[in-house]
Amino acid sequence: MIMIKLKNVKTTYEGEKTPVIKDINLEVKRGEFLTVIGPNGAGKTTLLETINGLLESRGEVIVFGKDIRKFGTEIRKNIGYVPQDFSCDSLTPFLVKDVVMMGRFGKIGVLRSPSKKDREIIRKTLSFLGISELEKKPIGKLSGGQLQKVMIARALAKEPEILLLDEPFSNLDLNSRSDISGKISFLNKKEMTVIMVVHDISSIPERCKRIVLINNGKIIKDDGREKVLGG
């Protein structure tokens, strides 16, 4: 089943004339693990934001068989998204458990209280990522690596069918990087569709067999790991 389909897609930021990505044609099947690589400014983040319906674009962007521009709110309920370099003020009062619960708001409804099931999902998600001890810690007091794991937890709390990760290993030490890489691979084994952006190709999990190379806003290569990376 095709989960994501982009056909002749062009995305231009508001107020700009030159598109950041252009002539993008891409299909991603259910359960695929795809990594997007390319130089800074190539359009990698823009591609993720376009798939998630966060930017205006031209061409077809179809997710779960529906047009992201018409059904974006509904579609995003089943997409977990981890943005790049998320930061917050040290005085931000929210606790970790509250931030992770925000990942479920699309399914709970903003004006409804979390159920026992919702709280159990949060507990299991924190445990899965090995950060249960941070549950009651203010988000503003976390290290960069801890905050990164919390953002991943927030995305997973949604119980998504698609996981979009923008530099998920940034701010992580080597041990944490290996641990999170393994957990992403585990989720993919469970048929979660994963699209990940990285700048360090050595961090690409072994399970990922498809690599997309973007440069100057265009897909230059889209092929197997060995053919794109050359080894």
Short mmCIF file of C-alpha atoms in Angstrom, two decimals:
data_model
loop_
_atom_site.label_atom_id
_atom_site.label_comp_id
_atom_site.label_asym_id
_atom_site.label_seq_id
_atom_site.Cartn_x
_atom_site.Cartn_y
_atom_site.Cartn_z
CA MET A 1 0.00 0.00 0.00
CA ILE A 2 1.26 3.47 -0.91
CA MET A 3 1.26 5.62 2.25
CA ILE A 4 2.79 8.77 0.78
CA LYS A 5 2.72 10.01 -2.81
CA LEU A 6 4.22 13.25 -4.07
CA LYS A 7 3.79 14.13 -7.74
CA ASN A 8 5.44 17.15 -9.36
CA VAL A 9 5.61 18.89 -5.99
CA LYS A 10 7.04 22.36 -5.57
CA THR A 11 7.20 24.19 -2.24
CA THR A 12 8.04 27.87 -1.85
CA TYR A 13 8.21 29.69 1.48
CA GLU A 14 5.82 32.60 1.93
CA GLY A 15 7.29 35.81 0.57
CA GLU A 16 9.93 33.99 -1.47
CA LYS A 17 10.01 33.54 -5.24
CA THR A 18 12.43 30.64 -5.56
CA PRO A 19 11.04 27.23 -4.56
CA VAL A 20 12.97 25.35 -1.88
CA ILE A 21 12.02 21.99 -3.39
CA LYS A 22 10.83 21.41 -6.94
CA ASP A 23 9.90 18.61 -9.32
CA ILE A 24 9.59 16.20 -6.39
CA ASN A 25 8.18 12.78 -7.24
CA LEU A 26 8.20 10.26 -4.43
CA GLU A 27 6.25 7.21 -3.31
CA VAL A 28 6.62 5.55 0.08
CA LYS A 29 4.98 2.23 0.87
CA ARG A 30 3.60 1.09 4.20
CA GLY A 31 6.39 -0.14 6.45
CA GLU A 32 9.22 1.41 4.44
CA PHE A 33 12.23 2.98 6.13
CA LEU A 34 13.61 5.85 4.08
CA THR A 35 16.44 8.24 4.94
CA VAL A 36 16.84 11.63 3.25
CA ILE A 37 20.36 13.03 2.94
CA GLY A 38 21.92 16.05 1.29
CA PRO A 39 23.90 19.24 2.01
CA ASN A 40 22.63 22.05 4.22
CA GLY A 41 19.89 24.03 2.51
CA ALA A 42 19.14 21.25 0.04
CA GLY A 43 15.46 21.06 1.05
CA LYS A 44 15.43 18.04 3.37
CA THR A 45 13.45 19.69 6.16
CA THR A 46 11.13 21.33 3.64
CA LEU A 47 10.34 17.89 2.22
CA LEU A 48 9.26 16.61 5.65
CA GLU A 49 7.19 19.73 6.32
CA THR A 50 5.52 19.37 2.93
CA ILE A 51 4.60 15.73 3.60
CA ASN A 52 3.19 16.82 6.96
CA GLY A 53 1.10 19.54 5.32
CA LEU A 54 2.81 22.37 7.19
CA LEU A 55 3.72 24.33 4.06
CA GLU A 56 1.80 25.43 1.00
CA SER A 57 2.85 23.52 -2.08
CA ARG A 58 1.93 22.88 -5.68
CA GLY A 59 1.46 19.47 -7.20
CA GLU A 60 -0.02 16.42 -5.48
CA VAL A 61 0.72 15.54 -1.86
CA ILE A 62 -1.29 12.44 -1.01
CA VAL A 63 -1.01 10.78 2.41
CA PHE A 64 -3.12 7.77 3.39
CA GLY A 65 -4.81 8.19 0.01
CA LYS A 66 -6.03 11.72 0.83
CA ASP A 67 -4.99 15.21 -0.25
CA ILE A 68 -2.97 16.76 2.59
CA ARG A 69 -4.31 20.22 1.70
CA LYS A 70 -7.92 19.18 2.19
CA PHE A 71 -7.55 16.70 5.03
CA GLY A 72 -4.39 17.91 6.76
CA THR A 73 -5.80 18.01 10.29
CA GLU A 74 -7.22 14.50 10.00
CA ILE A 75 -4.07 13.10 8.38
CA ARG A 76 -1.72 14.59 10.98
CA LYS A 77 -3.49 12.64 13.72
CA ASN A 78 -1.62 9.62 12.40
CA ILE A 79 1.74 11.26 11.69
CA GLY A 80 4.38 11.61 14.38
CA TYR A 81 6.75 14.49 13.63
CA VAL A 82 10.01 15.34 15.38
CA PRO A 83 11.27 18.76 14.22
CA GLN A 84 14.92 19.73 14.05
CA ASP A 85 16.65 21.49 16.96
CA PHE A 86 13.60 22.02 19.14
CA SER A 87 14.38 24.33 22.04
CA CYS A 88 12.52 25.90 24.93
CA ASP A 89 13.12 28.55 27.57
CA SER A 90 14.59 27.37 30.86
CA LEU A 91 11.57 28.86 32.64
CA THR A 92 9.04 26.84 30.63
CA PRO A 93 6.81 25.36 33.36
CA PHE A 94 5.45 22.26 31.59
CA LEU A 95 6.45 18.89 32.97
CA VAL A 96 7.80 16.18 30.67
CA LYS A 97 4.64 14.08 31.03
CA ASP A 98 2.52 17.08 29.97
CA VAL A 99 4.63 17.74 26.88
CA VAL A 100 4.46 14.09 25.83
CA MET A 101 0.69 14.10 26.41
CA MET A 102 0.45 16.99 23.93
CA GLY A 103 1.25 14.42 21.27
CA ARG A 104 -2.17 12.88 21.89
CA PHE A 105 -4.21 16.07 21.73
CA GLY A 106 -5.18 15.39 18.11
CA LYS A 107 -6.85 12.16 19.18
CA ILE A 108 -8.12 13.28 22.59
CA GLY A 109 -9.40 16.69 21.58
CA VAL A 110 -7.95 19.86 23.13
CA LEU A 111 -10.91 20.48 25.44
CA ARG A 112 -11.16 16.90 26.71
CA SER A 113 -9.24 15.42 29.61
CA PRO A 114 -6.84 12.51 29.03
CA SER A 115 -8.30 9.12 29.88
CA LYS A 116 -6.70 6.32 31.85
CA LYS A 117 -5.75 4.76 28.51
CA ASP A 118 -4.04 7.99 27.40
CA ARG A 119 -2.02 8.17 30.61
CA GLU A 120 -1.01 4.52 30.22
CA ILE A 121 0.19 5.20 26.66
CA ILE A 122 2.34 8.04 27.98
CA ARG A 123 3.77 5.81 30.70
CA LYS A 124 4.65 3.08 28.21
CA THR A 125 6.15 5.56 25.74
CA LEU A 126 8.42 7.09 28.38
CA SER A 127 9.45 3.61 29.48
CA PHE A 128 10.13 2.51 25.90
CA LEU A 129 12.53 5.42 25.44
CA GLY A 130 14.13 4.93 28.85
CA ILE A 131 13.11 8.32 30.26
CA SER A 132 10.50 7.37 32.85
CA GLU A 133 12.53 9.13 35.54
CA LEU A 134 12.04 12.45 33.72
CA GLU A 135 8.24 12.26 33.91
CA LYS A 136 7.82 15.01 36.51
CA LYS A 137 10.81 17.13 35.53
CA PRO A 138 10.22 20.62 34.06
CA ILE A 139 10.89 20.59 30.32
CA GLY A 140 13.04 23.71 30.63
CA LYS A 141 15.50 21.96 32.93
CA LEU A 142 16.43 19.14 30.55
CA SER A 143 19.71 18.64 28.74
CA GLY A 144 19.73 18.76 24.95
CA GLY A 145 19.80 14.99 24.71
CA GLN A 146 16.98 14.54 27.21
CA LEU A 147 14.86 17.10 25.37
CA GLN A 148 15.46 15.28 22.09
CA LYS A 149 14.16 12.04 23.59
CA VAL A 150 11.10 13.83 24.97
CA MET A 151 10.30 15.20 21.51
CA ILE A 152 10.55 11.70 20.09
CA ALA A 153 8.28 10.48 22.90
CA ARG A 154 5.74 13.19 22.07
CA ALA A 155 5.67 12.01 18.46
CA LEU A 156 5.30 8.34 19.46
CA ALA A 157 2.56 9.07 22.00
CA LYS A 158 0.31 9.75 19.04
CA GLU A 159 0.67 6.05 18.07
CA PRO A 160 1.36 7.15 14.49
CA GLU A 161 1.36 5.10 11.33
CA ILE A 162 4.01 7.40 9.85
CA LEU A 163 7.02 8.77 11.74
CA LEU A 164 8.85 11.81 10.34
CA LEU A 165 12.20 12.48 12.02
CA ASP A 166 14.32 15.56 11.31
CA GLU A 167 17.85 14.96 12.64
CA PRO A 168 16.65 12.67 15.46
CA PHE A 169 20.20 11.98 16.68
CA SER A 170 21.22 15.60 17.22
CA ASN A 171 22.26 16.34 20.81
CA LEU A 172 22.52 12.62 21.61
CA ASP A 173 25.71 10.99 22.87
CA LEU A 174 26.95 7.82 21.17
CA ASN A 175 25.19 5.43 23.55
CA SER A 176 21.87 7.28 23.27
CA ARG A 177 22.25 7.51 19.50
CA SER A 178 22.68 3.75 19.25
CA ASP A 179 19.76 3.16 21.60
CA ILE A 180 17.35 5.46 19.73
CA SER A 181 18.50 4.05 16.39
CA GLY A 182 17.61 0.57 17.62
CA LYS A 183 14.22 1.70 18.86
CA ILE A 184 13.37 3.39 15.55
CA SER A 185 14.34 0.16 13.77
CA PHE A 186 12.16 -1.82 16.18
CA LEU A 187 9.16 0.38 15.39
CA ASN A 188 9.79 -0.05 11.69
CA LYS A 189 9.79 -3.83 12.15
CA LYS A 190 6.28 -3.36 13.56
CA GLU A 191 5.27 -1.83 10.18
CA MET A 192 5.61 1.82 11.17
CA THR A 193 6.57 3.84 8.08
CA VAL A 194 9.67 5.93 8.83
CA ILE A 195 11.16 8.87 6.95
CA MET A 196 14.26 10.30 8.56
CA VAL A 197 16.54 13.23 7.71
CA VAL A 198 20.20 13.03 8.74
CA HIS A 199 23.41 14.87 7.87
CA ASP A 200 25.73 12.18 9.25
CA ILE A 201 25.37 9.13 7.02
CA SER A 202 27.18 6.97 9.58
CA SER A 203 24.13 7.36 11.84
CA ILE A 204 21.73 5.73 9.35
CA PRO A 205 20.39 2.52 10.94
CA GLU A 206 21.27 -0.73 9.18
CA ARG A 207 17.57 -1.50 8.81
CA CYS A 208 17.14 1.47 6.47
CA LYS A 209 17.61 0.15 2.94
CA ARG A 210 16.40 3.13 0.89
CA ILE A 211 18.21 6.45 0.63
CA VAL A 212 17.00 9.65 -1.06
CA LEU A 213 19.65 12.24 -1.92
CA ILE A 214 18.43 15.82 -2.32
CA ASN A 215 20.46 18.73 -3.65
CA ASN A 216 19.33 22.19 -4.74
CA GLY A 217 15.74 21.23 -4.00
CA LYS A 218 15.65 18.23 -6.31
CA ILE A 219 15.87 14.49 -5.78
CA ILE A 220 19.21 13.47 -7.29
CA LYS A 221 19.14 9.81 -6.30
CA ASP A 222 16.49 7.50 -4.87
CA ASP A 223 17.75 3.97 -4.59
CA GLY A 224 19.06 1.23 -2.36
CA ARG A 225 21.51 2.02 0.41
CA GLU A 226 24.53 0.52 -1.35
CA LYS A 227 23.86 2.28 -4.66
CA VAL A 228 23.45 5.72 -3.10
CA LEU A 229 26.12 5.53 -0.41
CA GLY A 230 28.50 3.42 -2.42
CA GLY A 231 29.18 0.75 0.16
#
